[in-house]
Amino acid sequence: MLLSCQKYNLYLPCSSVHYTNNPTSTIVKCQNSNEQHPILRKHNAKSTAFLLHHLSHKDSDSDDDHRSPSDLQDPTPHEEKVKLLELSLVRKRTPQFPGSIYAQSPSDPDVGSSLPPLSTMFRSSEDEEEEMIMRALEIRRKVTEEVFKEAMRKGKFGITYTTNLVSRITGFIDYIMIEAANLKRLPEYSHSTFNLRAKTVIEDSQVVSLVRWLKHNSLSYPQIAKLILMTRGKLDLIRNRVDWLKSVHVKGEFIGNAMLKSGDNILLRSNKELDEIVEYLESSGVRRDWMGYVISRCPELLSYSSEEVKTRVQFFLDMGLDEKDFGTMVFDFPRVLGYYTLEEMNQKINYLKEFGLQSKDVGKLLAFRPQLMACSIDEQWKPLVKYLYYYGIDRDGMRRMLTLKPMVFCADLQMTIVPKVKFFQDIGVRNDAIGNMLVKFPTLLTYSLDKKIKPVVVFLMTKAGVSERDIGKVVALGPELLGCSIVHKLEVNVKYFLSLGIRLRQLGEMIADFPMLLRYNIDVLRPKYSYLRKTMVRTLQDLIEFPRFFSYSLDGRIIPRHKVLVENQINVKLRYMLGSTDEEFNKMVKALIRKRQRFQSAVMKEDPSNPQSVITKDITTLET
């Protein structure tokens, strides 16, 4: 039976094919030519459509010769084009079902050998053509990634590590893709597949062995990926720079950080330029074995030219630092040399001078605490100055705090200083005493509140007999106590005084009168107490009434003055014996001698036969 389908004659034994614009073909049974019952068949729709399209082009070859490419109607849908593109660019062949019109054979030299030419797919609009090209590039990039992953797997790298690394080196994957495309221009690669060319590029670059070497040097995969991107394909620069960093004693765990933070041009600089920087720093006081530590903590130094490094070094030398102080400063805080701009450092130096410091004083301050350069003027120093001024600390007091403990100006005001001051107020220290206490012992502000200050206060109140009423006085008069070790200092001294027979309540009163009592070493206390009891023949009550006795030098004051009193047969309380200057002490002795002589004269007049008596009466009050 002969049926007509548009203008084609198809001889089918028992069916007729009717082609429409719908990709679904309509099959009609031929029992009756007048009655047609369409039955939809979708599994051969594409085959039928392409067959009819092929026949139509054969019949209209002469007409197509006169049409422009833009007039040709592309029968392939967009989704079909994408599938065709993927099939032509994929690295591995996808399984095909039997009877597929795009059959791929394992014996095909190229995966796209059985596919239609890609040139026939771009007969549509420019926008669609550009979209298909971008799609092709994306597919080719994925193919390159698969080739790179296979090379990494052959290098004994894990799947997770390889996937994470590839996700961060997109630029290097594009470099491999471009180089592989360029190889096609060479005669020996003109007929090779893209996969083979990409594999050749990867092997020639030795990127797999380089990744393994960098990983062995303690570099993480994000650092390795960033370094690979910095090379722009010249991977030998990485190995060269790592060897140089090792030559200046940079340890493996810091090599990646040093290379990544030393500027984008670190891989392009010559070893001679870098050697000049190292030699100049060494001549300025930075020891050779310190160089690796300095560079690993401040790799920005390697991004500067030799002239700029010399300018920065001279900036500190002009403040009076010698080579030894400069080298120690750089070792303590390497970032002081290369992390901050010269303008920023000048502003901080000028602000410190406003406290009354000279350039040489600031230089000594930075040599001792170079971390000051890391502080912000507006965010740290100005709020701190305002806060200290509120508690009565003037510029001279701040200068003393800055000189004795410059770390105070590096502390966080709200998190570190304010909670401590609030605690001192809670235990009874007055605001005016807080200012004096901080000026006297600024180190107090650097102690931990929960681990150092509070435990000492609790110990004084529970183990040393200090009452709640006197604890504020003790802290205000002796803030140095808060820095003492409870186990090795305070507890040992408390046990010693209690062993002398002093009661706990009496000891608390002694500490309230003289808080520094608990800071002396036992080796200093023991000989003084022995001399008091055995040589001076004084009672324990004398010591309880005057605990400052332990603060005076045994050979320099106690023994000489005791000898003077013994020679002149005078006995006075300890506070009058030791609590005065030498001039006042001599006046007191002479006054007592005259008073005794007047008393003796009066006695002799009343009873001349009475022998001369010796006065041993205690003098409780004395007017000088």
mmCIF file of N, CA and C in Angstrom, residues 425-517:
data_model
loop_
_atom_site.group_PDB
_atom_site.id
_atom_site.type_symbol
_atom_site.label_atom_id
_atom_site.label_comp_id
_atom_site.label_asym_id
_atom_site.label_seq_id
_atom_site.Cartn_x
_atom_site.Cartn_y
_atom_site.Cartn_z
ATOM 1 N N GLN A 425 36.467 48.236 94.067
ATOM 2 C CA GLN A 425 35.420 49.052 94.691
ATOM 3 C C GLN A 425 34.504 48.195 95.554
ATOM 4 N N ASP A 426 34.212 47.005 95.128
ATOM 5 C CA ASP A 426 33.306 46.130 95.861
ATOM 6 C C ASP A 426 33.905 45.677 97.192
ATOM 7 N N ILE A 427 35.231 45.566 97.293
ATOM 8 C CA ILE A 427 35.841 45.105 98.548
ATOM 9 C C ILE A 427 36.198 46.272 99.458
ATOM 10 N N GLY A 428 35.861 47.499 99.048
ATOM 11 C CA GLY A 428 36.016 48.627 99.951
ATOM 12 C C GLY A 428 37.140 49.589 99.653
ATOM 13 N N VAL A 429 37.772 49.505 98.506
ATOM 14 C CA VAL A 429 38.835 50.452 98.147
ATOM 15 C C VAL A 429 38.186 51.722 97.594
ATOM 16 N N ARG A 430 38.561 52.874 98.142
ATOM 17 C CA ARG A 430 37.987 54.144 97.699
ATOM 18 C C ARG A 430 38.523 54.522 96.320
ATOM 19 N N ASN A 431 37.775 55.386 95.626
ATOM 20 C CA ASN A 431 38.165 55.780 94.271
ATOM 21 C C ASN A 431 39.511 56.491 94.251
ATOM 22 N N ASP A 432 39.750 57.390 95.220
ATOM 23 C CA ASP A 432 41.034 58.085 95.231
ATOM 24 C C ASP A 432 42.176 57.132 95.537
ATOM 25 N N ALA A 433 41.908 56.103 96.346
ATOM 26 C CA ALA A 433 42.941 55.111 96.636
ATOM 27 C C ALA A 433 43.204 54.202 95.439
ATOM 28 N N ILE A 434 42.177 53.997 94.600
ATOM 29 C CA ILE A 434 42.368 53.161 93.406
ATOM 30 C C ILE A 434 43.388 53.793 92.473
ATOM 31 N N GLY A 435 43.283 55.109 92.263
ATOM 32 C CA GLY A 435 44.257 55.782 91.402
ATOM 33 C C GLY A 435 45.657 55.659 91.942
ATOM 34 N N ASN A 436 45.861 55.891 93.247
ATOM 35 C CA ASN A 436 47.188 55.767 93.851
ATOM 36 C C ASN A 436 47.701 54.335 93.771
ATOM 37 N N MET A 437 46.792 53.391 93.972
ATOM 38 C CA MET A 437 47.174 51.981 93.925
ATOM 39 C C MET A 437 47.658 51.589 92.526
ATOM 40 N N LEU A 438 46.951 52.059 91.490
ATOM 41 C CA LEU A 438 47.344 51.718 90.116
ATOM 42 C C LEU A 438 48.654 52.389 89.726
ATOM 43 N N VAL A 439 48.873 53.603 90.178
ATOM 44 C CA VAL A 439 50.142 54.277 89.881
ATOM 45 C C VAL A 439 51.283 53.593 90.622
ATOM 46 N N LYS A 440 51.038 53.157 91.842
ATOM 47 C CA LYS A 440 52.067 52.493 92.641
ATOM 48 C C LYS A 440 52.425 51.132 92.078
ATOM 49 N N PHE A 441 51.442 50.389 91.640
ATOM 50 C CA PHE A 441 51.676 49.027 91.162
ATOM 51 C C PHE A 441 50.814 48.774 89.926
ATOM 52 N N PRO A 442 51.197 49.322 88.768
ATOM 53 C CA PRO A 442 50.381 49.152 87.548
ATOM 54 C C PRO A 442 50.340 47.722 87.038
ATOM 55 N N THR A 443 51.299 46.896 87.481
ATOM 56 C CA THR A 443 51.295 45.491 87.057
ATOM 57 C C THR A 443 50.014 44.790 87.481
ATOM 58 N N LEU A 444 49.359 45.335 88.494
ATOM 59 C CA LEU A 444 48.127 44.748 89.000
ATOM 60 C C LEU A 444 47.073 44.579 87.907
ATOM 61 N N LEU A 445 47.048 45.505 86.968
ATOM 62 C CA LEU A 445 46.030 45.473 85.911
ATOM 63 C C LEU A 445 46.271 44.362 84.895
ATOM 64 N N THR A 446 47.438 43.749 84.925
ATOM 65 C CA THR A 446 47.737 42.673 83.978
ATOM 66 C C THR A 446 47.464 41.301 84.566
ATOM 67 N N TYR A 447 47.111 41.232 85.866
ATOM 68 C CA TYR A 447 46.813 39.943 86.491
ATOM 69 C C TYR A 447 45.401 39.495 86.142
ATOM 70 N N SER A 448 45.208 38.183 86.169
ATOM 71 C CA SER A 448 43.874 37.621 85.932
ATOM 72 C C SER A 448 42.999 37.847 87.164
ATOM 73 N N LEU A 449 41.806 38.324 86.945
ATOM 74 C CA LEU A 449 40.904 38.601 88.054
ATOM 75 C C LEU A 449 40.449 37.319 88.746
ATOM 76 N N ASP A 450 40.066 36.326 87.987
ATOM 77 C CA ASP A 450 39.525 35.098 88.556
ATOM 78 C C ASP A 450 40.602 34.123 89.005
ATOM 79 N N LYS A 451 41.751 34.137 88.366
ATOM 80 C CA LYS A 451 42.797 33.159 88.686
ATOM 81 C C LYS A 451 43.862 33.695 89.637
ATOM 82 N N LYS A 452 43.948 35.013 89.790
ATOM 83 C CA LYS A 452 45.021 35.576 90.604
ATOM 84 C C LYS A 452 44.492 36.488 91.714
ATOM 85 N N ILE A 453 43.740 37.520 91.365
ATOM 86 C CA ILE A 453 43.356 38.546 92.334
ATOM 87 C C ILE A 453 42.347 38.007 93.339
ATOM 88 N N LYS A 454 41.258 37.439 92.870
ATOM 89 C CA LYS A 454 40.218 36.946 93.783
ATOM 90 C C LYS A 454 40.720 35.838 94.709
ATOM 91 N N PRO A 455 41.476 34.860 94.238
ATOM 92 C CA PRO A 455 41.984 33.838 95.172
ATOM 93 C C PRO A 455 42.853 34.416 96.288
ATOM 94 N N VAL A 456 43.674 35.429 95.986
ATOM 95 C CA VAL A 456 44.520 36.030 97.027
ATOM 96 C C VAL A 456 43.658 36.752 98.059
ATOM 97 N N VAL A 457 42.643 37.472 97.612
ATOM 98 C CA VAL A 457 41.758 38.175 98.539
ATOM 99 C C VAL A 457 41.033 37.181 99.443
ATOM 100 N N VAL A 458 40.564 36.103 98.881
ATOM 101 C CA VAL A 458 39.882 35.076 99.679
ATOM 102 C C VAL A 458 40.844 34.461 100.690
ATOM 103 N N PHE A 459 42.089 34.238 100.300
ATOM 104 C CA PHE A 459 43.079 33.667 101.219
ATOM 105 C C PHE A 459 43.356 34.619 102.380
ATOM 106 N N LEU A 460 43.506 35.903 102.091
ATOM 107 C CA LEU A 460 43.785 36.871 103.150
ATOM 108 C C LEU A 460 42.652 36.927 104.160
ATOM 109 N N MET A 461 41.420 36.776 103.717
ATOM 110 C CA MET A 461 40.280 36.894 104.617
ATOM 111 C C MET A 461 40.010 35.596 105.376
ATOM 112 N N THR A 462 40.358 34.464 104.807
ATOM 113 C CA THR A 462 40.027 33.181 105.451
ATOM 114 C C THR A 462 41.209 32.534 106.147
ATOM 115 N N LYS A 463 42.418 32.714 105.633
ATOM 116 C CA LYS A 463 43.591 32.024 106.175
ATOM 117 C C LYS A 463 44.570 32.949 106.887
ATOM 118 N N ALA A 464 44.521 34.247 106.596
ATOM 119 C CA ALA A 464 45.489 35.178 107.187
ATOM 120 C C ALA A 464 44.861 36.085 108.238
ATOM 121 N N GLY A 465 43.590 35.956 108.515
ATOM 122 C CA GLY A 465 42.959 36.693 109.593
ATOM 123 C C GLY A 465 42.566 38.117 109.277
ATOM 124 N N VAL A 466 42.613 38.550 108.031
ATOM 125 C CA VAL A 466 42.242 39.909 107.664
ATOM 126 C C VAL A 466 40.716 40.011 107.666
ATOM 127 N N SER A 467 40.192 40.990 108.370
ATOM 128 C CA SER A 467 38.747 41.156 108.464
ATOM 129 C C SER A 467 38.193 41.787 107.197
ATOM 130 N N GLU A 468 36.882 41.670 107.032
ATOM 131 C CA GLU A 468 36.219 42.259 105.869
ATOM 132 C C GLU A 468 36.340 43.782 105.880
ATOM 133 N N ARG A 469 36.416 44.362 107.080
ATOM 134 C CA ARG A 469 36.554 45.815 107.198
ATOM 135 C C ARG A 469 37.936 46.278 106.729
ATOM 136 N N ASP A 470 38.965 45.458 106.941
ATOM 137 C CA ASP A 470 40.340 45.872 106.642
ATOM 138 C C ASP A 470 40.841 45.398 105.284
ATOM 139 N N ILE A 471 40.098 44.551 104.581
ATOM 140 C CA ILE A 471 40.627 43.980 103.336
ATOM 141 C C ILE A 471 40.848 45.054 102.283
ATOM 142 N N GLY A 472 39.952 46.046 102.207
ATOM 143 C CA GLY A 472 40.163 47.129 101.253
ATOM 144 C C GLY A 472 41.413 47.920 101.566
ATOM 145 N N LYS A 473 41.675 48.160 102.862
ATOM 146 C CA LYS A 473 42.880 48.870 103.283
ATOM 147 C C LYS A 473 44.131 48.076 102.929
ATOM 148 N N VAL A 474 44.086 46.766 103.150
ATOM 149 C CA VAL A 474 45.242 45.913 102.847
ATOM 150 C C VAL A 474 45.565 45.955 101.357
ATOM 151 N N VAL A 475 44.540 45.852 100.524
ATOM 152 C CA VAL A 475 44.771 45.866 99.073
ATOM 153 C C VAL A 475 45.253 47.231 98.614
ATOM 154 N N ALA A 476 44.716 48.293 99.194
ATOM 155 C CA ALA A 476 45.129 49.637 98.791
ATOM 156 C C ALA A 476 46.568 49.934 99.207
ATOM 157 N N LEU A 477 46.966 49.499 100.428
ATOM 158 C CA LEU A 477 48.323 49.771 100.915
ATOM 159 C C LEU A 477 49.353 48.806 100.339
ATOM 160 N N GLY A 478 48.930 47.592 100.071
ATOM 161 C CA GLY A 478 49.878 46.590 99.555
ATOM 162 C C GLY A 478 49.353 45.852 98.355
ATOM 163 N N PRO A 479 49.152 46.541 97.231
ATOM 164 C CA PRO A 479 48.644 45.830 96.045
ATOM 165 C C PRO A 479 49.608 44.769 95.529
ATOM 166 N N GLU A 480 50.884 44.867 95.959
ATOM 167 C CA GLU A 480 51.851 43.850 95.521
ATOM 168 C C GLU A 480 51.495 42.464 96.045
ATOM 169 N N LEU A 481 50.732 42.412 97.157
ATOM 170 C CA LEU A 481 50.321 41.103 97.684
ATOM 171 C C LEU A 481 49.522 40.295 96.677
ATOM 172 N N LEU A 482 48.759 40.999 95.825
ATOM 173 C CA LEU A 482 47.905 40.306 94.859
ATOM 174 C C LEU A 482 48.707 39.595 93.784
ATOM 175 N N GLY A 483 49.983 39.893 93.708
ATOM 176 C CA GLY A 483 50.834 39.219 92.733
ATOM 177 C C GLY A 483 51.622 38.072 93.307
ATOM 178 N N CYS A 484 51.485 37.820 94.607
ATOM 179 C CA CYS A 484 52.246 36.758 95.260
ATOM 180 C C CYS A 484 51.577 35.405 95.065
ATOM 181 N N SER A 485 52.396 34.372 95.080
ATOM 182 C CA SER A 485 51.878 33.012 94.992
ATOM 183 C C SER A 485 51.314 32.595 96.343
ATOM 184 N N ILE A 486 50.139 32.024 96.334
ATOM 185 C CA ILE A 486 49.514 31.597 97.585
ATOM 186 C C ILE A 486 50.279 30.431 98.198
ATOM 187 N N VAL A 487 50.638 29.464 97.392
ATOM 188 C CA VAL A 487 51.275 28.249 97.903
ATOM 189 C C VAL A 487 52.723 28.502 98.301
ATOM 190 N N HIS A 488 53.469 29.195 97.457
ATOM 191 C CA HIS A 488 54.910 29.332 97.683
ATOM 192 C C HIS A 488 55.297 30.561 98.502
ATOM 193 N N LYS A 489 54.386 31.486 98.730
ATOM 194 C CA LYS A 489 54.758 32.699 99.447
ATOM 195 C C LYS A 489 53.802 32.978 100.615
ATOM 196 N N LEU A 490 52.548 33.245 100.341
ATOM 197 C CA LEU A 490 51.636 33.698 101.374
ATOM 198 C C LEU A 490 51.381 32.622 102.426
ATOM 199 N N GLU A 491 51.096 31.425 101.972
ATOM 200 C CA GLU A 491 50.798 30.360 102.923
ATOM 201 C C GLU A 491 52.001 30.014 103.787
ATOM 202 N N VAL A 492 53.178 30.052 103.223
ATOM 203 C CA VAL A 492 54.402 29.768 103.978
ATOM 204 C C VAL A 492 54.625 30.818 105.057
ATOM 205 N N ASN A 493 54.444 32.089 104.719
ATOM 206 C CA ASN A 493 54.650 33.155 105.698
ATOM 207 C C ASN A 493 53.603 33.123 106.810
ATOM 208 N N VAL A 494 52.362 32.848 106.464
ATOM 209 C CA VAL A 494 51.315 32.779 107.474
ATOM 210 C C VAL A 494 51.630 31.669 108.475
ATOM 211 N N LYS A 495 52.047 30.523 107.997
ATOM 212 C CA LYS A 495 52.389 29.422 108.902
ATOM 213 C C LYS A 495 53.565 29.793 109.806
ATOM 214 N N TYR A 496 54.519 30.546 109.282
ATOM 215 C CA TYR A 496 55.676 30.937 110.099
ATOM 216 C C TYR A 496 55.248 31.857 111.232
ATOM 217 N N PHE A 497 54.446 32.868 110.942
ATOM 218 C CA PHE A 497 54.026 33.798 111.984
ATOM 219 C C PHE A 497 53.141 33.112 113.027
ATOM 220 N N LEU A 498 52.283 32.205 112.589
ATOM 221 C CA LEU A 498 51.458 31.479 113.556
ATOM 222 C C LEU A 498 52.319 30.569 114.432
ATOM 223 N N SER A 499 53.413 30.074 113.882
ATOM 224 C CA SER A 499 54.309 29.216 114.677
ATOM 225 C C SER A 499 55.039 29.994 115.760
ATOM 226 N N LEU A 500 55.123 31.318 115.650
ATOM 227 C CA LEU A 500 55.774 32.146 116.667
ATOM 228 C C LEU A 500 54.877 32.383 117.870
ATOM 229 N N GLY A 501 53.624 31.997 117.775
ATOM 230 C CA GLY A 501 52.688 32.203 118.864
ATOM 231 C C GLY A 501 51.718 33.343 118.615
ATOM 232 N N ILE A 502 51.757 33.912 117.429
ATOM 233 C CA ILE A 502 50.833 34.992 117.084
ATOM 234 C C ILE A 502 49.485 34.388 116.713
ATOM 235 N N ARG A 503 48.435 34.929 117.287
ATOM 236 C CA ARG A 503 47.102 34.443 116.970
ATOM 237 C C ARG A 503 46.644 34.938 115.606
ATOM 238 N N LEU A 504 45.668 34.240 115.044
ATOM 239 C CA LEU A 504 45.209 34.566 113.695
ATOM 240 C C LEU A 504 44.624 35.977 113.637
ATOM 241 N N ARG A 505 43.852 36.364 114.631
ATOM 242 C CA ARG A 505 43.272 37.706 114.640
ATOM 243 C C ARG A 505 44.368 38.770 114.751
ATOM 244 N N GLN A 506 45.377 38.507 115.591
ATOM 245 C CA GLN A 506 46.498 39.438 115.727
ATOM 246 C C GLN A 506 47.292 39.537 114.423
ATOM 247 N N LEU A 507 47.453 38.403 113.764
ATOM 248 C CA LEU A 507 48.158 38.421 112.485
ATOM 249 C C LEU A 507 47.396 39.260 111.464
ATOM 250 N N GLY A 508 46.070 39.160 111.445
ATOM 251 C CA GLY A 508 45.273 39.977 110.536
ATOM 252 C C GLY A 508 45.449 41.456 110.801
ATOM 253 N N GLU A 509 45.532 41.833 112.090
ATOM 254 C CA GLU A 509 45.762 43.238 112.419
ATOM 255 C C GLU A 509 47.159 43.683 112.013
ATOM 256 N N MET A 510 48.140 42.812 112.173
ATOM 257 C CA MET A 510 49.507 43.127 111.736
ATOM 258 C C MET A 510 49.554 43.345 110.223
ATOM 259 N N ILE A 511 48.856 42.488 109.481
ATOM 260 C CA ILE A 511 48.837 42.625 108.018
ATOM 261 C C ILE A 511 48.118 43.905 107.610
ATOM 262 N N ALA A 512 47.038 44.253 108.324
ATOM 263 C CA ALA A 512 46.324 45.497 108.013
ATOM 264 C C ALA A 512 47.197 46.712 108.286
ATOM 265 N N ASP A 513 48.056 46.621 109.310
ATOM 266 C CA ASP A 513 48.967 47.717 109.620
ATOM 267 C C ASP A 513 50.154 47.761 108.669
ATOM 268 N N PHE A 514 50.613 46.572 108.265
ATOM 269 C CA PHE A 514 51.799 46.498 107.384
ATOM 270 C C PHE A 514 51.612 45.319 106.423
ATOM 271 N N PRO A 515 50.899 45.521 105.275
ATOM 272 C CA PRO A 515 50.597 44.414 104.355
ATOM 273 C C PRO A 515 51.829 43.734 103.768
ATOM 274 N N MET A 516 52.932 44.479 103.680
ATOM 275 C CA MET A 516 54.125 43.892 103.075
ATOM 276 C C MET A 516 54.746 42.812 103.954
ATOM 277 N N LEU A 517 54.188 42.607 105.129
ATOM 278 C CA LEU A 517 54.724 41.611 106.045
ATOM 279 C C LEU A 517 54.757 40.217 105.429
#
